[in-house]
């Protein structure tokens, strides 16, 4: 009986300790979320993000090497992303194309004679060009913070492929939604902010750069919303 009481006491103490540790973790997470909300309103947050992008995105050489080794991405652009994203293509004669059928037809009629650099533009004109930038923006002090289970989805994407100038390029503009999980409702999210991001790629000028243009914070979370975000 004495051994049973001792074991029961130990179990109760363990439960209490785990409960205290869980509460401490929740308080730390609440503090991190509030700090995250403040970052969206900081005057220098955008400049810090853009500095990080400049320092960490892949070199132009590695980017060109990647797209040269993945010719299948042209088909991905035309078959997967073209039907579901907003594309604008300027032809070599300056004609503006916006419908998937017109853009696909233009690619078919110019693919053979256009050259390797033109083909690189088709290969990168899909969501793959955002991958390295999104990875750069994901960190403990970044736009997307894994430690608070922040996530993002791309709400809107516009892709411009311009063959009508002397140095053809691709420009991508997208709007990101940043959110936290709402543990009280399956699949729901607590919205934190939106961000406008642009990416520019021109193999002719050997230029690849990206930037966060602006951040649009949502209202600060209420205490009830914060509780739902930090309590699993």
PDB file of C-alpha atoms in Angstrom:
ATOM      1  CA  UNK A   1       0.000   0.000   0.000  1.00  0.00           C
ATOM      2  CA  UNK A   2       2.815   2.396   0.861  1.00  0.00           C
ATOM      3  CA  UNK A   3       4.468   1.694  -2.502  1.00  0.00           C
ATOM      4  CA  UNK A   4       1.158   2.390  -4.269  1.00  0.00           C
ATOM      5  CA  UNK A   5       0.736   5.733  -2.456  1.00  0.00           C
ATOM      6  CA  UNK A   6       4.312   6.687  -3.319  1.00  0.00           C
ATOM      7  CA  UNK A   7       3.761   5.792  -6.965  1.00  0.00           C
ATOM      8  CA  UNK A   8       0.504   7.723  -7.055  1.00  0.00           C
ATOM      9  CA  UNK A   9       2.220  10.747  -5.490  1.00  0.00           C
ATOM     10  CA  UNK A  10       4.986  10.569  -8.076  1.00  0.00           C
ATOM     11  CA  UNK A  11       2.410  10.425 -10.886  1.00  0.00           C
ATOM     12  CA  UNK A  12       0.584  13.452  -9.510  1.00  0.00           C
ATOM     13  CA  UNK A  13       3.820  15.396  -9.228  1.00  0.00           C
ATOM     14  CA  UNK A  14       4.711  14.477 -12.793  1.00  0.00           C
ATOM     15  CA  UNK A  15       1.307  15.661 -14.029  1.00  0.00           C
ATOM     16  CA  UNK A  16       1.710  18.924 -12.168  1.00  0.00           C
ATOM     17  CA  UNK A  17       5.188  19.447 -13.562  1.00  0.00           C
ATOM     18  CA  UNK A  18       4.007  18.714 -17.097  1.00  0.00           C
ATOM     19  CA  UNK A  19       1.079  21.066 -16.622  1.00  0.00           C
ATOM     20  CA  UNK A  20       3.408  23.833 -15.442  1.00  0.00           C
ATOM     21  CA  UNK A  21       5.801  23.217 -18.333  1.00  0.00           C
ATOM     22  CA  UNK A  22       2.898  23.335 -20.805  1.00  0.00           C
ATOM     23  CA  UNK A  23       1.692  26.603 -19.319  1.00  0.00           C
ATOM     24  CA  UNK A  24       5.187  28.095 -19.508  1.00  0.00           C
ATOM     25  CA  UNK A  25       5.448  27.011 -23.150  1.00  0.00           C
ATOM     26  CA  UNK A  26       2.056  28.590 -23.924  1.00  0.00           C
ATOM     27  CA  UNK A  27       3.086  31.866 -22.285  1.00  0.00           C
ATOM     28  CA  UNK A  28       6.335  31.902 -24.287  1.00  0.00           C
ATOM     29  CA  UNK A  29       4.396  31.210 -27.488  1.00  0.00           C
ATOM     30  CA  UNK A  30       1.925  34.007 -26.729  1.00  0.00           C
ATOM     31  CA  UNK A  31       4.849  36.396 -26.301  1.00  0.00           C
ATOM     32  CA  UNK A  32       6.348  35.274 -29.606  1.00  0.00           C
ATOM     33  CA  UNK A  33       3.043  35.771 -31.430  1.00  0.00           C
ATOM     34  CA  UNK A  34       2.616  39.288 -30.026  1.00  0.00           C
ATOM     35  CA  UNK A  35       6.198  40.095 -31.041  1.00  0.00           C
ATOM     36  CA  UNK A  36       5.406  38.740 -34.510  1.00  0.00           C
ATOM     37  CA  UNK A  37       2.398  41.057 -34.788  1.00  0.00           C
ATOM     38  CA  UNK A  38       4.575  44.009 -33.804  1.00  0.00           C
ATOM     39  CA  UNK A  39       7.143  43.103 -36.462  1.00  0.00           C
ATOM     40  CA  UNK A  40       4.551  43.525 -39.212  1.00  0.00           C
ATOM     41  CA  UNK A  41       4.097  47.129 -38.078  1.00  0.00           C
ATOM     42  CA  UNK A  42       7.784  47.911 -37.703  1.00  0.00           C
ATOM     43  CA  UNK A  43       9.083  50.562 -40.096  1.00  0.00           C
ATOM     44  CA  UNK A  44      12.261  48.671 -40.878  1.00  0.00           C
ATOM     45  CA  UNK A  45      10.822  45.145 -41.133  1.00  0.00           C
ATOM     46  CA  UNK A  46      10.415  45.279 -44.922  1.00  0.00           C
ATOM     47  CA  UNK A  47      13.954  46.597 -45.404  1.00  0.00           C
ATOM     48  CA  UNK A  48      15.348  43.822 -43.194  1.00  0.00           C
ATOM     49  CA  UNK A  49      13.473  41.192 -45.190  1.00  0.00           C
ATOM     50  CA  UNK A  50      14.757  42.610 -48.462  1.00  0.00           C
ATOM     51  CA  UNK A  51      18.317  42.698 -47.158  1.00  0.00           C
ATOM     52  CA  UNK A  52      17.981  39.033 -46.247  1.00  0.00           C
ATOM     53  CA  UNK A  53      16.669  38.253 -49.729  1.00  0.00           C
ATOM     54  CA  UNK A  54      19.609  40.035 -51.354  1.00  0.00           C
ATOM     55  CA  UNK A  55      22.102  38.162 -49.199  1.00  0.00           C
ATOM     56  CA  UNK A  56      20.615  34.682 -49.418  1.00  0.00           C
ATOM     57  CA  UNK A  57      18.861  34.076 -52.729  1.00  0.00           C
ATOM     58  CA  UNK A  58      20.765  31.861 -55.191  1.00  0.00           C
ATOM     59  CA  UNK A  59      23.259  33.352 -57.590  1.00  0.00           C
ATOM     60  CA  UNK A  60      22.264  34.031 -61.175  1.00  0.00           C
ATOM     61  CA  UNK A  61      24.616  31.278 -62.311  1.00  0.00           C
ATOM     62  CA  UNK A  62      22.992  28.620 -60.107  1.00  0.00           C
ATOM     63  CA  UNK A  63      19.506  29.722 -61.153  1.00  0.00           C
ATOM     64  CA  UNK A  64      20.328  29.495 -64.863  1.00  0.00           C
ATOM     65  CA  UNK A  65      22.000  26.125 -64.298  1.00  0.00           C
ATOM     66  CA  UNK A  66      18.878  24.861 -62.543  1.00  0.00           C
ATOM     67  CA  UNK A  67      16.514  25.857 -65.340  1.00  0.00           C
ATOM     68  CA  UNK A  68      18.879  24.611 -68.034  1.00  0.00           C
ATOM     69  CA  UNK A  69      18.791  21.165 -66.406  1.00  0.00           C
ATOM     70  CA  UNK A  70      14.983  21.072 -66.125  1.00  0.00           C
ATOM     71  CA  UNK A  71      13.474  21.358 -69.616  1.00  0.00           C
ATOM     72  CA  UNK A  72      10.285  19.714 -68.341  1.00  0.00           C
ATOM     73  CA  UNK A  73       9.383  22.946 -66.540  1.00  0.00           C
ATOM     74  CA  UNK A  74       8.233  24.480 -69.816  1.00  0.00           C
ATOM     75  CA  UNK A  75       5.477  21.901 -69.995  1.00  0.00           C
ATOM     76  CA  UNK A  76       4.704  22.525 -66.330  1.00  0.00           C
ATOM     77  CA  UNK A  77       4.253  26.233 -67.068  1.00  0.00           C
ATOM     78  CA  UNK A  78       1.939  25.606 -69.998  1.00  0.00           C
ATOM     79  CA  UNK A  79      -0.058  22.673 -68.633  1.00  0.00           C
ATOM     80  CA  UNK A  80      -0.253  23.389 -64.898  1.00  0.00           C
ATOM     81  CA  UNK A  81       0.197  27.054 -64.008  1.00  0.00           C
ATOM     82  CA  UNK A  82      -1.007  28.809 -67.160  1.00  0.00           C
ATOM     83  CA  UNK A  83      -4.650  27.684 -66.711  1.00  0.00           C
ATOM     84  CA  UNK A  84      -4.800  28.754 -63.042  1.00  0.00           C
ATOM     85  CA  UNK A  85      -2.707  31.926 -62.819  1.00  0.00           C
ATOM     86  CA  UNK A  86      -2.860  35.362 -64.437  1.00  0.00           C
ATOM     87  CA  UNK A  87      -0.400  35.528 -67.332  1.00  0.00           C
ATOM     88  CA  UNK A  88       0.504  38.368 -69.652  1.00  0.00           C
ATOM     89  CA  UNK A  89       2.831  37.635 -72.560  1.00  0.00           C
ATOM     90  CA  UNK A  90       4.246  40.350 -74.791  1.00  0.00           C
ATOM     91  CA  UNK A  91       5.251  38.915 -78.155  1.00  0.00           C
ATOM     92  CA  UNK A  92       8.361  39.846 -80.090  1.00  0.00           C
ATOM     93  CA  UNK A  93       6.173  42.217 -82.122  1.00  0.00           C
ATOM     94  CA  UNK A  94       4.730  43.883 -79.049  1.00  0.00           C
ATOM     95  CA  UNK A  95       1.346  42.173 -79.061  1.00  0.00           C
ATOM     96  CA  UNK A  96      -0.240  41.547 -75.672  1.00  0.00           C
ATOM     97  CA  UNK A  97      -1.561  38.035 -74.998  1.00  0.00           C
ATOM     98  CA  UNK A  98      -3.577  37.167 -71.876  1.00  0.00           C
ATOM     99  CA  UNK A  99      -5.621  34.032 -72.604  1.00  0.00           C
ATOM    100  CA  UNK A 100      -4.156  30.544 -72.059  1.00  0.00           C
ATOM    101  CA  UNK A 101      -5.045  29.478 -75.596  1.00  0.00           C
ATOM    102  CA  UNK A 102      -3.342  32.469 -77.223  1.00  0.00           C
ATOM    103  CA  UNK A 103      -0.265  32.085 -75.044  1.00  0.00           C
ATOM    104  CA  UNK A 104       0.014  28.335 -75.751  1.00  0.00           C
ATOM    105  CA  UNK A 105      -0.354  28.948 -79.470  1.00  0.00           C
ATOM    106  CA  UNK A 106       2.341  31.608 -79.386  1.00  0.00           C
ATOM    107  CA  UNK A 107       4.725  29.239 -77.626  1.00  0.00           C
ATOM    108  CA  UNK A 108       4.119  26.500 -80.216  1.00  0.00           C
ATOM    109  CA  UNK A 109       4.793  28.815 -83.144  1.00  0.00           C
ATOM    110  CA  UNK A 110       7.958  30.367 -81.689  1.00  0.00           C
ATOM    111  CA  UNK A 111       9.532  27.569 -79.608  1.00  0.00           C
ATOM    112  CA  UNK A 112      11.915  26.274 -82.292  1.00  0.00           C
ATOM    113  CA  UNK A 113      13.295  29.596 -83.515  1.00  0.00           C
ATOM    114  CA  UNK A 114      13.255  31.513 -80.201  1.00  0.00           C
ATOM    115  CA  UNK A 115      16.503  30.175 -78.741  1.00  0.00           C
ATOM    116  CA  UNK A 116      17.728  28.861 -75.413  1.00  0.00           C
ATOM    117  CA  UNK A 117      17.330  32.063 -73.415  1.00  0.00           C
ATOM    118  CA  UNK A 118      13.709  32.393 -74.488  1.00  0.00           C
ATOM    119  CA  UNK A 119      13.108  28.817 -73.410  1.00  0.00           C
ATOM    120  CA  UNK A 120      14.580  29.587 -69.984  1.00  0.00           C
ATOM    121  CA  UNK A 121      11.892  32.214 -69.534  1.00  0.00           C
ATOM    122  CA  UNK A 122       9.142  29.675 -70.221  1.00  0.00           C
ATOM    123  CA  UNK A 123      10.751  27.216 -67.823  1.00  0.00           C
ATOM    124  CA  UNK A 124      10.889  29.690 -64.935  1.00  0.00           C
ATOM    125  CA  UNK A 125       7.466  31.268 -65.491  1.00  0.00           C
ATOM    126  CA  UNK A 126       5.717  29.221 -62.843  1.00  0.00           C
ATOM    127  CA  UNK A 127       5.655  28.868 -59.082  1.00  0.00           C
ATOM    128  CA  UNK A 128       9.162  27.367 -59.032  1.00  0.00           C
ATOM    129  CA  UNK A 129      10.668  30.845 -59.345  1.00  0.00           C
ATOM    130  CA  UNK A 130       9.163  31.724 -55.952  1.00  0.00           C
ATOM    131  CA  UNK A 131      10.607  28.708 -54.128  1.00  0.00           C
ATOM    132  CA  UNK A 132      14.000  30.069 -53.099  1.00  0.00           C
ATOM    133  CA  UNK A 133      12.541  33.442 -52.163  1.00  0.00           C
ATOM    134  CA  UNK A 134       9.909  31.843 -49.927  1.00  0.00           C
ATOM    135  CA  UNK A 135      12.614  29.735 -48.274  1.00  0.00           C
ATOM    136  CA  UNK A 136      14.640  32.888 -47.606  1.00  0.00           C
ATOM    137  CA  UNK A 137      11.627  34.566 -45.995  1.00  0.00           C
ATOM    138  CA  UNK A 138      11.082  31.609 -43.657  1.00  0.00           C
ATOM    139  CA  UNK A 139      13.053  31.883 -40.411  1.00  0.00           C
ATOM    140  CA  UNK A 140      12.690  32.738 -36.725  1.00  0.00           C
ATOM    141  CA  UNK A 141      12.926  36.468 -37.536  1.00  0.00           C
ATOM    142  CA  UNK A 142      11.480  36.292 -41.034  1.00  0.00           C
ATOM    143  CA  UNK A 143       8.151  36.923 -42.682  1.00  0.00           C
ATOM    144  CA  UNK A 144       7.086  33.321 -42.094  1.00  0.00           C
ATOM    145  CA  UNK A 145       8.029  32.021 -38.635  1.00  0.00           C
ATOM    146  CA  UNK A 146       7.928  28.246 -38.096  1.00  0.00           C
ATOM    147  CA  UNK A 147       8.326  28.507 -34.310  1.00  0.00           C
ATOM    148  CA  UNK A 148       4.775  29.891 -34.021  1.00  0.00           C
ATOM    149  CA  UNK A 149       3.464  27.536 -36.739  1.00  0.00           C
ATOM    150  CA  UNK A 150       3.007  30.417 -39.157  1.00  0.00           C
ATOM    151  CA  UNK A 151       2.003  29.444 -42.637  1.00  0.00           C
ATOM    152  CA  UNK A 152       1.325  31.206 -45.904  1.00  0.00           C
ATOM    153  CA  UNK A 153      -0.632  30.687 -49.051  1.00  0.00           C
ATOM    154  CA  UNK A 154      -0.413  32.603 -52.284  1.00  0.00           C
ATOM    155  CA  UNK A 155      -3.689  34.420 -52.793  1.00  0.00           C
ATOM    156  CA  UNK A 156      -2.995  35.900 -56.210  1.00  0.00           C
ATOM    157  CA  UNK A 157      -0.198  35.582 -58.779  1.00  0.00           C
ATOM    158  CA  UNK A 158       0.459  37.621 -61.917  1.00  0.00           C
ATOM    159  CA  UNK A 159       3.219  36.558 -64.303  1.00  0.00           C
ATOM    160  CA  UNK A 160       4.504  38.757 -67.110  1.00  0.00           C
ATOM    161  CA  UNK A 161       6.732  37.301 -69.841  1.00  0.00           C
ATOM    162  CA  UNK A 162       8.050  40.061 -72.048  1.00  0.00           C
ATOM    163  CA  UNK A 163       9.610  39.068 -75.387  1.00  0.00           C
ATOM    164  CA  UNK A 164       8.877  42.480 -76.892  1.00  0.00           C
ATOM    165  CA  UNK A 165      11.954  44.277 -75.575  1.00  0.00           C
ATOM    166  CA  UNK A 166      15.647  43.968 -76.429  1.00  0.00           C
ATOM    167  CA  UNK A 167      16.315  42.002 -73.224  1.00  0.00           C
ATOM    168  CA  UNK A 168      13.317  39.746 -72.545  1.00  0.00           C
ATOM    169  CA  UNK A 169      12.417  39.093 -68.918  1.00  0.00           C
ATOM    170  CA  UNK A 170       9.935  37.530 -66.517  1.00  0.00           C
ATOM    171  CA  UNK A 171       8.297  39.494 -63.717  1.00  0.00           C
ATOM    172  CA  UNK A 172       6.166  37.789 -61.077  1.00  0.00           C
ATOM    173  CA  UNK A 173       3.948  39.602 -58.604  1.00  0.00           C
ATOM    174  CA  UNK A 174       2.119  37.730 -55.874  1.00  0.00           C
ATOM    175  CA  UNK A 175       0.117  38.457 -52.747  1.00  0.00           C
ATOM    176  CA  UNK A 176       0.876  36.296 -49.719  1.00  0.00           C
ATOM    177  CA  UNK A 177      -1.427  35.660 -46.783  1.00  0.00           C
ATOM    178  CA  UNK A 178       0.340  34.900 -43.487  1.00  0.00           C
ATOM    179  CA  UNK A 179      -1.645  33.105 -40.799  1.00  0.00           C
ATOM    180  CA  UNK A 180      -1.532  30.937 -37.678  1.00  0.00           C
ATOM    181  CA  UNK A 181      -3.498  27.747 -37.027  1.00  0.00           C
ATOM    182  CA  UNK A 182      -6.836  28.042 -35.230  1.00  0.00           C
ATOM    183  CA  UNK A 183      -6.817  24.975 -32.991  1.00  0.00           C
ATOM    184  CA  UNK A 184     -10.498  25.368 -32.124  1.00  0.00           C
ATOM    185  CA  UNK A 185     -11.667  24.770 -35.693  1.00  0.00           C
ATOM    186  CA  UNK A 186     -10.382  22.092 -38.038  1.00  0.00           C
ATOM    187  CA  UNK A 187      -8.569  23.606 -40.995  1.00  0.00           C
ATOM    188  CA  UNK A 188      -9.252  27.225 -40.020  1.00  0.00           C
ATOM    189  CA  UNK A 189      -6.526  29.862 -39.787  1.00  0.00           C
ATOM    190  CA  UNK A 190      -6.063  33.132 -37.885  1.00  0.00           C
ATOM    191  CA  UNK A 191      -5.013  35.797 -40.379  1.00  0.00           C
ATOM    192  CA  UNK A 192      -2.041  37.975 -39.403  1.00  0.00           C
ATOM    193  CA  UNK A 193      -0.982  39.946 -42.465  1.00  0.00           C
ATOM    194  CA  UNK A 194      -0.672  40.115 -46.201  1.00  0.00           C
ATOM    195  CA  UNK A 195       2.477  40.839 -48.188  1.00  0.00           C
ATOM    196  CA  UNK A 196       3.116  41.920 -51.765  1.00  0.00           C
ATOM    197  CA  UNK A 197       6.148  40.240 -53.349  1.00  0.00           C
ATOM    198  CA  UNK A 198       7.782  40.728 -56.752  1.00  0.00           C
ATOM    199  CA  UNK A 199      10.429  38.653 -58.529  1.00  0.00           C
ATOM    200  CA  UNK A 200      12.369  39.669 -61.660  1.00  0.00           C
ATOM    201  CA  UNK A 201      14.463  37.374 -63.860  1.00  0.00           C
ATOM    202  CA  UNK A 202      16.359  38.397 -66.995  1.00  0.00           C
ATOM    203  CA  UNK A 203      18.996  35.952 -68.307  1.00  0.00           C
ATOM    204  CA  UNK A 204      20.073  38.486 -70.959  1.00  0.00           C
ATOM    205  CA  UNK A 205      21.098  41.022 -68.325  1.00  0.00           C
ATOM    206  CA  UNK A 206      22.155  38.321 -65.864  1.00  0.00           C
ATOM    207  CA  UNK A 207      19.728  39.695 -63.293  1.00  0.00           C
ATOM    208  CA  UNK A 208      17.605  37.935 -60.700  1.00  0.00           C
ATOM    209  CA  UNK A 209      16.164  39.871 -57.801  1.00  0.00           C
ATOM    210  CA  UNK A 210      13.148  39.831 -55.532  1.00  0.00           C
ATOM    211  CA  UNK A 211      11.668  42.154 -52.969  1.00  0.00           C
ATOM    212  CA  UNK A 212       8.852  42.502 -50.496  1.00  0.00           C
ATOM    213  CA  UNK A 213       7.096  45.664 -51.655  1.00  0.00           C
ATOM    214  CA  UNK A 214       4.713  46.123 -48.764  1.00  0.00           C
ATOM    215  CA  UNK A 215       3.154  44.422 -45.759  1.00  0.00           C
ATOM    216  CA  UNK A 216      -0.486  44.850 -44.801  1.00  0.00           C
ATOM    217  CA  UNK A 217      -1.046  43.872 -41.144  1.00  0.00           C
ATOM    218  CA  UNK A 218      -4.434  42.648 -40.009  1.00  0.00           C
ATOM    219  CA  UNK A 219      -5.894  43.828 -36.728  1.00  0.00           C
ATOM    220  CA  UNK A 220      -4.075  42.478 -33.700  1.00  0.00           C
ATOM    221  CA  UNK A 221      -5.498  39.187 -32.543  1.00  0.00           C
ATOM    222  CA  UNK A 222      -7.951  39.321 -29.662  1.00  0.00           C
ATOM    223  CA  UNK A 223      -7.103  37.361 -26.517  1.00  0.00           C
ATOM    224  CA  UNK A 224      -9.658  34.761 -27.544  1.00  0.00           C
ATOM    225  CA  UNK A 225      -8.077  34.392 -30.991  1.00  0.00           C
ATOM    226  CA  UNK A 226      -4.623  34.212 -29.440  1.00  0.00           C
ATOM    227  CA  UNK A 227      -5.772  31.450 -27.098  1.00  0.00           C
ATOM    228  CA  UNK A 228      -7.058  29.451 -30.060  1.00  0.00           C
ATOM    229  CA  UNK A 229      -3.756  29.898 -31.852  1.00  0.00           C
ATOM    230  CA  UNK A 230      -1.467  28.794 -29.018  1.00  0.00           C
ATOM    231  CA  UNK A 231      -3.530  26.070 -27.347  1.00  0.00           C
ATOM    232  CA  UNK A 232      -3.595  22.715 -29.111  1.00  0.00           C
TER     233      UNK A 232
END
